[in-house]
Each structure stands twice: as C-alpha cells, then as structure tokens.
XYZ file of N, CA and C in Angstrom:
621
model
N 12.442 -46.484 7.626
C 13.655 -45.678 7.537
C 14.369 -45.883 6.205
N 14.455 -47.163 5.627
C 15.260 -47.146 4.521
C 14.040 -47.090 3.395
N 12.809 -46.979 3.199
C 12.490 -46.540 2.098
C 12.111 -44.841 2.097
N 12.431 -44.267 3.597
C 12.279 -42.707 3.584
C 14.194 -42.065 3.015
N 15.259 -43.015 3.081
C 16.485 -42.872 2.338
C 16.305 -42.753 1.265
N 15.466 -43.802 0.714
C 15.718 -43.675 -0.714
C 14.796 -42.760 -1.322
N 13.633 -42.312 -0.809
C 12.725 -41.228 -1.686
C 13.482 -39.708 -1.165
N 14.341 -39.672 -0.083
C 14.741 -37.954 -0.058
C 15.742 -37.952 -1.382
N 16.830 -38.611 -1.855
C 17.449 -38.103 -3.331
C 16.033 -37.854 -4.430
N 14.896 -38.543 -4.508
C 14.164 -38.341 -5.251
C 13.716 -36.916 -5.057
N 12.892 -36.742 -4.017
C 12.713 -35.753 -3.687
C 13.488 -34.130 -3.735
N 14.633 -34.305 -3.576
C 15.602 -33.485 -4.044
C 15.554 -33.505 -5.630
N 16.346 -34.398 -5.992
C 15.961 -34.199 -7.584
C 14.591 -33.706 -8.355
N 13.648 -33.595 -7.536
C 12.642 -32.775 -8.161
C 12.182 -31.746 -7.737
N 13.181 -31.070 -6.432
C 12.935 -29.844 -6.036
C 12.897 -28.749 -7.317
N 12.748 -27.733 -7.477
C 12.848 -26.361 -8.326
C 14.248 -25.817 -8.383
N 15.099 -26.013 -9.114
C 16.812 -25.458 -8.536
C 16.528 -23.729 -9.566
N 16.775 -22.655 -8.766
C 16.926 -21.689 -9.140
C 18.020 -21.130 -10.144
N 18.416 -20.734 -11.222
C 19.668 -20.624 -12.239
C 20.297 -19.577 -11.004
N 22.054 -19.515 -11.624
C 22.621 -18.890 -11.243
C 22.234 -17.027 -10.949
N 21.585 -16.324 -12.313
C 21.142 -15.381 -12.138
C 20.108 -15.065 -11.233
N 19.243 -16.066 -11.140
C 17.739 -15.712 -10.306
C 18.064 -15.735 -8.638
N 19.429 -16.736 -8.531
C 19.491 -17.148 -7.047
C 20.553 -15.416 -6.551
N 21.200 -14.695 -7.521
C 21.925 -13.429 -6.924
C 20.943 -12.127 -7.081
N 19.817 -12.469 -7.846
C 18.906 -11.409 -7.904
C 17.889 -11.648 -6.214
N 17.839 -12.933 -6.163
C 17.116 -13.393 -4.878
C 17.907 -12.536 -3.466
N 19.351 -13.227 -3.629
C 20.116 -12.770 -2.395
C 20.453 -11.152 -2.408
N 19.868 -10.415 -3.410
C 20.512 -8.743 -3.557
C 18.933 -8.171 -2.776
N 17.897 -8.673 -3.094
C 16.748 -8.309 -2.689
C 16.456 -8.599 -1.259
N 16.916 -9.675 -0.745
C 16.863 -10.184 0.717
C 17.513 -9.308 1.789
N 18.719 -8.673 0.891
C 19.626 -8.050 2.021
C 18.828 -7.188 3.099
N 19.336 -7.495 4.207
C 18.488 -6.513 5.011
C 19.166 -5.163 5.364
N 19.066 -3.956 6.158
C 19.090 -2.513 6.236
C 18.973 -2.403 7.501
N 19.685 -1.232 7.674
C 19.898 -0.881 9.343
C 19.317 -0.661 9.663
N 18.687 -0.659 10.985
C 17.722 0.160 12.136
C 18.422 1.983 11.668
N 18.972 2.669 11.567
C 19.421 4.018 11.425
C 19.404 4.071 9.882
N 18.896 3.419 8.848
C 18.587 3.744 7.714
C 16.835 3.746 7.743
N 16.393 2.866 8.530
C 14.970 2.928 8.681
C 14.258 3.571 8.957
N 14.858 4.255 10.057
C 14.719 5.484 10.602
C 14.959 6.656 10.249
N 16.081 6.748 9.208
C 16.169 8.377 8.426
C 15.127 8.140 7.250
N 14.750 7.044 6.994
C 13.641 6.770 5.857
C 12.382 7.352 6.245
N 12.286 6.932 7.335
C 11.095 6.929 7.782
C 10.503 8.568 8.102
N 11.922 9.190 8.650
C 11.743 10.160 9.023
C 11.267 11.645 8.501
N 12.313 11.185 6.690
C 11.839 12.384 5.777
C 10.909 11.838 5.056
N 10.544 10.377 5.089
C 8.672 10.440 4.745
C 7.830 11.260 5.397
N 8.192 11.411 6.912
C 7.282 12.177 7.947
C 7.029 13.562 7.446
N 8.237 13.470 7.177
C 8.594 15.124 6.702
C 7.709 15.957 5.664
N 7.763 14.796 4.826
C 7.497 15.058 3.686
C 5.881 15.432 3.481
N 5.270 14.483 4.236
C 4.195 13.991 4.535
C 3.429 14.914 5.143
N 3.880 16.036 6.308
C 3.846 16.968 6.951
C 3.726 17.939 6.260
N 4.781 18.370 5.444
C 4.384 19.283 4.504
C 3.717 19.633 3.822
N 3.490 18.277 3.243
C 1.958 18.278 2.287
C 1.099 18.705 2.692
N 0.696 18.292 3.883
C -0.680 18.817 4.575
C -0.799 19.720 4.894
N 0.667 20.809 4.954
C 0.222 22.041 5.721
C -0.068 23.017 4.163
N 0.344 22.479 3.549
C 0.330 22.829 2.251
C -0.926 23.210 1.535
N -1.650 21.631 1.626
C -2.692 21.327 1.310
C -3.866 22.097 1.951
N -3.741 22.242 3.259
C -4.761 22.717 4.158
C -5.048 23.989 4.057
N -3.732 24.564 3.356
C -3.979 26.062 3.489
C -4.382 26.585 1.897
N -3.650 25.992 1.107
C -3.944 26.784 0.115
C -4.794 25.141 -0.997
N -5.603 24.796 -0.533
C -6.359 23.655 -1.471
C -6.906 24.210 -2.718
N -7.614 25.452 -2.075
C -8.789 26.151 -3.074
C -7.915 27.058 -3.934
N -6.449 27.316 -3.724
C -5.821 28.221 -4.551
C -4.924 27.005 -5.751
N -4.842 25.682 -5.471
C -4.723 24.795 -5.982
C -5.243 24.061 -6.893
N -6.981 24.040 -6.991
C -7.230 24.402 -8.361
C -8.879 23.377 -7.182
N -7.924 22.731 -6.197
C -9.454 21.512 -5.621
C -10.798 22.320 -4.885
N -11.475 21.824 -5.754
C -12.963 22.093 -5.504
C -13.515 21.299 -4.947
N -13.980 21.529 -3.391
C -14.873 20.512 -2.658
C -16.380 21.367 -2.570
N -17.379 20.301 -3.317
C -18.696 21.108 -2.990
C -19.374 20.926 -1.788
N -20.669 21.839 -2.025
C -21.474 21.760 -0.418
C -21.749 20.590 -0.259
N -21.352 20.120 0.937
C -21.711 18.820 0.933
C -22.539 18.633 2.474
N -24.394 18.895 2.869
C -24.962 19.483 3.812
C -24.830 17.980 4.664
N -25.484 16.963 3.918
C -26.051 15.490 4.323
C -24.908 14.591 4.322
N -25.196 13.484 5.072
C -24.597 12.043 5.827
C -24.410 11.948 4.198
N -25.509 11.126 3.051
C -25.633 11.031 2.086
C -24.673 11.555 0.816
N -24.937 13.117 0.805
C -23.944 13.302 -0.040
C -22.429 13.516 -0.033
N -22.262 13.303 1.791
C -20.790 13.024 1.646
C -20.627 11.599 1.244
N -21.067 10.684 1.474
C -21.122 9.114 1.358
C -20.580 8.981 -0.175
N -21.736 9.631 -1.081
C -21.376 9.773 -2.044
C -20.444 10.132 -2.769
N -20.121 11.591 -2.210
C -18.688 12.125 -2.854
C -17.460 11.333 -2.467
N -17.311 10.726 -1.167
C -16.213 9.878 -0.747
C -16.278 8.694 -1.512
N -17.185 8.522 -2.385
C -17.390 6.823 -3.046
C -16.508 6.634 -4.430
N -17.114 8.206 -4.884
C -16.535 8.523 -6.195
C -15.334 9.084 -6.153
N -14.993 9.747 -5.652
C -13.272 10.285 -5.332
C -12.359 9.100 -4.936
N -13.090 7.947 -4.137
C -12.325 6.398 -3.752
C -11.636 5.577 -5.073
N -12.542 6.194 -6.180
C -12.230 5.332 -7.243
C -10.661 5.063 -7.560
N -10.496 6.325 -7.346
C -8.855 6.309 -7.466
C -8.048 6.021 -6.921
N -8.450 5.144 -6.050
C -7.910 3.999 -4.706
C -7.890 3.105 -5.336
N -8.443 2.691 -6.252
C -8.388 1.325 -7.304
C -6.950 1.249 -8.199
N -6.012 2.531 -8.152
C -5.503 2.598 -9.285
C -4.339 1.847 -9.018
N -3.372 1.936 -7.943
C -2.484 1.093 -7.167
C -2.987 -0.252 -7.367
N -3.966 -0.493 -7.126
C -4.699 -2.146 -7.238
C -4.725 -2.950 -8.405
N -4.919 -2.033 -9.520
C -4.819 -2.280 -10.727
C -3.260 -2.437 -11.149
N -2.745 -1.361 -10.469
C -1.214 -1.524 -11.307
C -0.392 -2.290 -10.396
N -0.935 -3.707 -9.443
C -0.753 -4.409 -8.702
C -0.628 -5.809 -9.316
N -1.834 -5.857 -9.576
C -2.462 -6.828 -10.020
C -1.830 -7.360 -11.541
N -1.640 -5.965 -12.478
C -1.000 -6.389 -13.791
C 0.235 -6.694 -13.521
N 0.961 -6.191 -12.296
C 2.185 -6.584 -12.613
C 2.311 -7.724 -11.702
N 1.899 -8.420 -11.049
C 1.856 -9.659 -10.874
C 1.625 -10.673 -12.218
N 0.513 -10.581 -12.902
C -0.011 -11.098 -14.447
C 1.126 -10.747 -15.408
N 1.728 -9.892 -15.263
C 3.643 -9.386 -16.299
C 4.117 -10.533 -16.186
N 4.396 -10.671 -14.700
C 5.569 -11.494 -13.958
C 5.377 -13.128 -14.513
N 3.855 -13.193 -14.480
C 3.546 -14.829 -14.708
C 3.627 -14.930 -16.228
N 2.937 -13.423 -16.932
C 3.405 -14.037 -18.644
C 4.414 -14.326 -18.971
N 5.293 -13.326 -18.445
C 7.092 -13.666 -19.289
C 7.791 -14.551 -18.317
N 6.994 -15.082 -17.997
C 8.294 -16.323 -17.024
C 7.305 -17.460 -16.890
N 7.747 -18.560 -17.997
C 6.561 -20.173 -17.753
C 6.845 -20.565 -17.149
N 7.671 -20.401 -16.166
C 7.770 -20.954 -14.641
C 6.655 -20.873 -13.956
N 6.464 -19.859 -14.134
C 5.663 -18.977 -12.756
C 4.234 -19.026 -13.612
N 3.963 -19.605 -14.394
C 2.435 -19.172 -14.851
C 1.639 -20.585 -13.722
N 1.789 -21.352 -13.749
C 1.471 -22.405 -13.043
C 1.660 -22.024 -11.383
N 0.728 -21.643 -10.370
C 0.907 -21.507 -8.897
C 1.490 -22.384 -8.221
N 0.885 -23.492 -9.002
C 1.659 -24.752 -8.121
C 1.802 -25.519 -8.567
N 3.469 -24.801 -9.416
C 4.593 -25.790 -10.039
C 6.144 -25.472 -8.937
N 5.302 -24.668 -8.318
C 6.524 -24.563 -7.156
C 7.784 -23.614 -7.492
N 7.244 -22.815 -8.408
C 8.273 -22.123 -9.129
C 7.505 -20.438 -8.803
N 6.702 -19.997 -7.353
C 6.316 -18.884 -6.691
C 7.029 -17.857 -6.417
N 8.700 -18.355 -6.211
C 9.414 -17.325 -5.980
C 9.542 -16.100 -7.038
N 9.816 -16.554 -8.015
C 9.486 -15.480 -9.229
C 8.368 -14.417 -9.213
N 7.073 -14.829 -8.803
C 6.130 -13.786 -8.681
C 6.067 -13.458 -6.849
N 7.424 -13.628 -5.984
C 7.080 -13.567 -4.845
C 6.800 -11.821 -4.602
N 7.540 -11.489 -4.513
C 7.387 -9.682 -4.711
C 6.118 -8.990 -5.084
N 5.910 -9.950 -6.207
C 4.563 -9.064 -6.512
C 3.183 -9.205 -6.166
N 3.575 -10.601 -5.999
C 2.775 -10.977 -4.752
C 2.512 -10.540 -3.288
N 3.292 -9.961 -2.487
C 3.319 -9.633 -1.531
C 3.125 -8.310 -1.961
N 3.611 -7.109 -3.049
C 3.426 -6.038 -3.177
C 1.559 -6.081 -3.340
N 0.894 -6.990 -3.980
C -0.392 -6.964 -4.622
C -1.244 -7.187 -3.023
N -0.649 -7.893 -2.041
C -1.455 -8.286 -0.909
C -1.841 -7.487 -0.107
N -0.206 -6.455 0.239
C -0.319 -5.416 0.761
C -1.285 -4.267 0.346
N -1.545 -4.119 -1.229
C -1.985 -3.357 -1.632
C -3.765 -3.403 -1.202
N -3.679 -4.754 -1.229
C -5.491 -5.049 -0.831
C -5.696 -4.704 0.517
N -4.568 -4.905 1.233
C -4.948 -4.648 2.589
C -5.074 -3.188 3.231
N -4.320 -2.505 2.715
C -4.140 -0.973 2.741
C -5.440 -0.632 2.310
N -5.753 -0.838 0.763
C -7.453 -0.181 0.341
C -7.856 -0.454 1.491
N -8.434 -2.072 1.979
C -9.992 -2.006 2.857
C -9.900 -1.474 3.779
N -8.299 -0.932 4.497
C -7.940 0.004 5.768
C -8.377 1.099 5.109
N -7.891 1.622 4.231
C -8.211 2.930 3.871
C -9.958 3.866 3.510
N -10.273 2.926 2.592
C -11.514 2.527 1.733
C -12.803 2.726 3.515
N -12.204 1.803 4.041
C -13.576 2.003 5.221
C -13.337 3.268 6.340
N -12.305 3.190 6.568
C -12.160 4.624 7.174
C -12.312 5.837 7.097
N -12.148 6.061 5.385
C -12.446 6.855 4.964
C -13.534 7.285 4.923
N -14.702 6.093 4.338
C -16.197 6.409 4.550
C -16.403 6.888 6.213
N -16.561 6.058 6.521
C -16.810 6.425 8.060
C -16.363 7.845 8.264
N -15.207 8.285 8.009
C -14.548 9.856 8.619
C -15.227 10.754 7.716
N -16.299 10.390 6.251
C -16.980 11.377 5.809
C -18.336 12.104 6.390
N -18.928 10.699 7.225
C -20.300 11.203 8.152
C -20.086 11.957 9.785
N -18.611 12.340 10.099
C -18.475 12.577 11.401
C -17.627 13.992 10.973
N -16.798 13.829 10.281
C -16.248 15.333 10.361
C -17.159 16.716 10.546
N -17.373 17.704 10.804
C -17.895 19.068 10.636
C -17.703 18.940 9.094
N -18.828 19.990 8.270
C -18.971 20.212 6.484
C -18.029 20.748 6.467
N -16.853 21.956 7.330
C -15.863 22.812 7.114
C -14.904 21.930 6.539
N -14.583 20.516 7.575
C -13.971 20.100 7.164
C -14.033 18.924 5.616
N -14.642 19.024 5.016
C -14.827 17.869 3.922
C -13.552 17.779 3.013
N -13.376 18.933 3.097
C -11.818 19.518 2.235
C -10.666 18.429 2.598
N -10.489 17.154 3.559
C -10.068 16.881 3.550
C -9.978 15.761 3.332
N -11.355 15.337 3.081
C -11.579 13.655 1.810
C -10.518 13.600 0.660
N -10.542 14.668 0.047
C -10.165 14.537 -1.050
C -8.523 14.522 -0.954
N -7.597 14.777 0.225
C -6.538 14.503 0.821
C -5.999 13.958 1.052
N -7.074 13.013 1.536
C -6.662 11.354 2.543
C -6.450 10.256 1.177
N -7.417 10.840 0.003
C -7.728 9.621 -1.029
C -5.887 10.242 -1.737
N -5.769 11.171 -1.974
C -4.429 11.594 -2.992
C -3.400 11.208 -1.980
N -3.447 11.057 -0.602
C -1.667 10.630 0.006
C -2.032 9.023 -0.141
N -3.545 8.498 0.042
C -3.222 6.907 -0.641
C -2.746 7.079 -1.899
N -3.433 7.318 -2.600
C -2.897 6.866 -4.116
C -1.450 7.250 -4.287
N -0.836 7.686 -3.864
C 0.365 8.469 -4.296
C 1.224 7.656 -3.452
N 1.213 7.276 -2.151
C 1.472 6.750 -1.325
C 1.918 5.088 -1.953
N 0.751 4.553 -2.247
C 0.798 3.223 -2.960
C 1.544 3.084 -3.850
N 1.171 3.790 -4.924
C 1.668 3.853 -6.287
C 3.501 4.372 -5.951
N 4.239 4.687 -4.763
C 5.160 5.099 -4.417
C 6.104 3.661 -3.925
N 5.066 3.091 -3.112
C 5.412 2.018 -2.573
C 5.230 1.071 -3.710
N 4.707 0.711 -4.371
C 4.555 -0.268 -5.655
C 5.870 -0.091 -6.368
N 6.404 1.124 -6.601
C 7.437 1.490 -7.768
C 8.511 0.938 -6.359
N 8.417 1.594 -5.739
C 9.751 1.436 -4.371
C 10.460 -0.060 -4.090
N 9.082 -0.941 -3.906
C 9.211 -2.389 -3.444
C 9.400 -2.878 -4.976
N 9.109 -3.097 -5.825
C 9.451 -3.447 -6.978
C 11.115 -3.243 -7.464
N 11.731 -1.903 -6.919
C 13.349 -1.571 -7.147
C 14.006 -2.382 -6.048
N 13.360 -2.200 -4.604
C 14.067 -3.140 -3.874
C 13.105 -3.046 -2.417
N 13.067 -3.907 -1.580
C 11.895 -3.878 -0.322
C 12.289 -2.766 0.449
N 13.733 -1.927 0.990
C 14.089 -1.256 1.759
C 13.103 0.479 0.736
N 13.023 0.406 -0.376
C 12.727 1.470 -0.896
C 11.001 1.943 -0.759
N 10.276 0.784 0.042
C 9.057 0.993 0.104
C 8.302 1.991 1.490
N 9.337 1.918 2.245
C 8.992 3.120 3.368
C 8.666 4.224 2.986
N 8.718 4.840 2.225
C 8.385 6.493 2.125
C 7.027 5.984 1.820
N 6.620 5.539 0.284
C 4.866 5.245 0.172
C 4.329 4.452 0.992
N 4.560 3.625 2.483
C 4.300 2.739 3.428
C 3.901 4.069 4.648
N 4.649 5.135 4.617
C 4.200 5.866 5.129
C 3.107 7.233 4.954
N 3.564 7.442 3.929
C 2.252 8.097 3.223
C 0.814 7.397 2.986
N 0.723 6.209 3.141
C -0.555 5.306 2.963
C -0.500 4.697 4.635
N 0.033 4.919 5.240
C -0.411 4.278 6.359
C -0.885 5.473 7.735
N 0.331 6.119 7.536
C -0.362 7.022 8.545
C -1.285 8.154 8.399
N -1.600 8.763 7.391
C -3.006 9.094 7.313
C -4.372 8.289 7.280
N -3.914 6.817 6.978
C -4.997 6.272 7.583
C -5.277 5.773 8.671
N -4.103 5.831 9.142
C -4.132 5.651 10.846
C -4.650 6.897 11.876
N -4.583 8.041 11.864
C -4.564 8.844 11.957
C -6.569 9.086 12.098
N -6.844 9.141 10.502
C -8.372 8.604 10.426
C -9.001 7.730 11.302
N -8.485 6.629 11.385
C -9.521 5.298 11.860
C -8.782 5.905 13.502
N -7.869 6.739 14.329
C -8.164 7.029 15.628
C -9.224 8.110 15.609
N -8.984 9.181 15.171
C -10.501 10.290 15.030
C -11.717 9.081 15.036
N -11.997 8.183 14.311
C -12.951 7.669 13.645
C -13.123 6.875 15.074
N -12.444 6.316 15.765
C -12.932 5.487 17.068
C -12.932 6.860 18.178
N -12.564 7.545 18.259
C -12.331 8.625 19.271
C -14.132 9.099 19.670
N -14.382 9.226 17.957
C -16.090 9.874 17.947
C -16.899 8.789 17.629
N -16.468 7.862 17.846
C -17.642 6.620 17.616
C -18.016 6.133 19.331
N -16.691 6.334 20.157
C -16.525 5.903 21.277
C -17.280 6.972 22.287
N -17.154 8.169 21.820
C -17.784 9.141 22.496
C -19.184 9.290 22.444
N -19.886 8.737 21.148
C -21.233 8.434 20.973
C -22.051 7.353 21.367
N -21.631 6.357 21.894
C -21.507 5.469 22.176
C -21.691 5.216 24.007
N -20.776 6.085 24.569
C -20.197 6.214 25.820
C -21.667 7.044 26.821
C-alpha cells in the first residue's frame, strides 16, 4: 500500500496533460445531439437518398451512364471489380488524413506515446471507412451474379452512393461527429438493402 502511494504522483506526473486549446477543441467535439436532431438528419438523408434513385433509375442513360451487355456470371464480376475501384477513393482520403494528423503534430507521430487522442477522429473516421468497403465491396460482387442483365444498371449506383456517401461522411465527421449522418446513410443503406436481396436469393437457392 505505501509503495502503490508513492508511484500514483509518479504516475500522474507522467500522464499526457492536454494544452488548454486541445482540451476545448476535445469537449466541442464530444458534445452530444438530440434524439429529434438525429432524426431530422437522418430523415432528409432518406430523402435525399430516395431521390437519387428515382432519378437515377429513370433517366441513367439520358445521364450520360453507359452500362454494357453484360450476358455472363464473369463479365459482370468483372465490370463490378473495375467500377469498385472507386471505392478505394474514401480509403485513400482516409488514410492520408490520418498520416496529415501524425505529420503536423510530434505528439501523435509515435502510437504509443500516449498522445492518440490527436489522431482519435481520424482514426475512427479511417476504421469506419474499412469497414463500410468490405460491407460494401462483397455485396456488391455477390448482387452482380444474381440480379436479371436488365438490371446491371444498377452496379454502377450502388458504387456512386458509396463513394459519395463516404467521401460525405469523411468531410462531415472531420467538421464535427453529429455531421456524419447524411454520408452514414447514403453508404449504409444501400448496402444494406443489397446484402438483404443478396440473402433473400441465396436463401431461396439454397432452400
């Protein structure tokens, strides 16, 4: 007991003390948001989101997007592989700005100097971002070998509300965490949406 007294002042004294600025930038970002702001957020994402598609669905080909014949398992595989690429792009602009965060702050270049909070954000923005692709990324394949050919027109749909989606939520959560719902919803529920079709006809083949 008395040599665990005397190492907690030590211990304290070598905690990480945050400066005055970093600890009100900390507490402005933490604040939390109403259940009835979450919900009108959420809601004209829906909205928004909705629109697009009816948008999209109807007039794609007067829009300039060209989906080719695509007869075989194969060459949809393919076309969904290469149109994915641009699922990388959120990932990328994830990733650098985590690597921003650690150049201009020698705190934070070291993981474990205990000085994480600084790259915490972008960290969690970069995690999310990985996790969304491999949701997205595999569902997507999968929903290219089961749709009808009529429908293929809508690969190229699912990949533009991710990217846009992400890259929405990246800029959003970066201004402040409450601002990331609109691209949280544009990247999540069209891929949710997918991976139920995608078990609906896996289950039925199966069954």
């Amino acid at each position: 007991n008395c040599s665990y007294q005397l190492l907690v002042p030590i211990v304290k004294m070598t905690e990480p003390k945050r400066s005055a600025q970093q600890s009100g930038i900390d507490e402005s970002q933490r604040s939390t948001y109403t259940f009835k702001e979450a919900s009108f957020r959420t809601t004209y994402s829906s909205i928004a989101l909705l629109l697009t598609v009816v948008i999209y669905w109807n007039f794609y080909d007067k829009l300039g997007i060209k989906v080719p014949e695509l007869t075989t398992d194969t060459a949809r595989l393919v076309y969904t592989i290469k149109l994915s690429f641009f699922s990388l792009i959120p990932l990328v602009v994830s990733l650098f700005h985590v690597m921003l965060g650690r150049i201009t702050n020698p705190l934070a270049r070291n993981p474990l100097s205990g000085h994480e909070y600084h790259v915490e954000k972008a960290n969690r923005i970069l995690t999310n971002t990985v996790e969304q692709l491999l949701f997205s990324l595999v569902n997507t394949l999968v929903f290219s070998v089961l749709i009808p050919k009529e429908k293929v027109f809508l690969i190229p749909l699912i990949i533009l509300c991710f990217l846009a989606g992400q890259i929405i939520f990246v800029v959003g959560y970066s201004i402040h965490p409450k601002h990331r719902v609109f691209g949280f919803v544009w990247t999540f529920v069209p891929t949710m949406l997918v991976f139920l079709y995608n078990l609906t006809n896996i289950c039925s083949l199966v069954a």
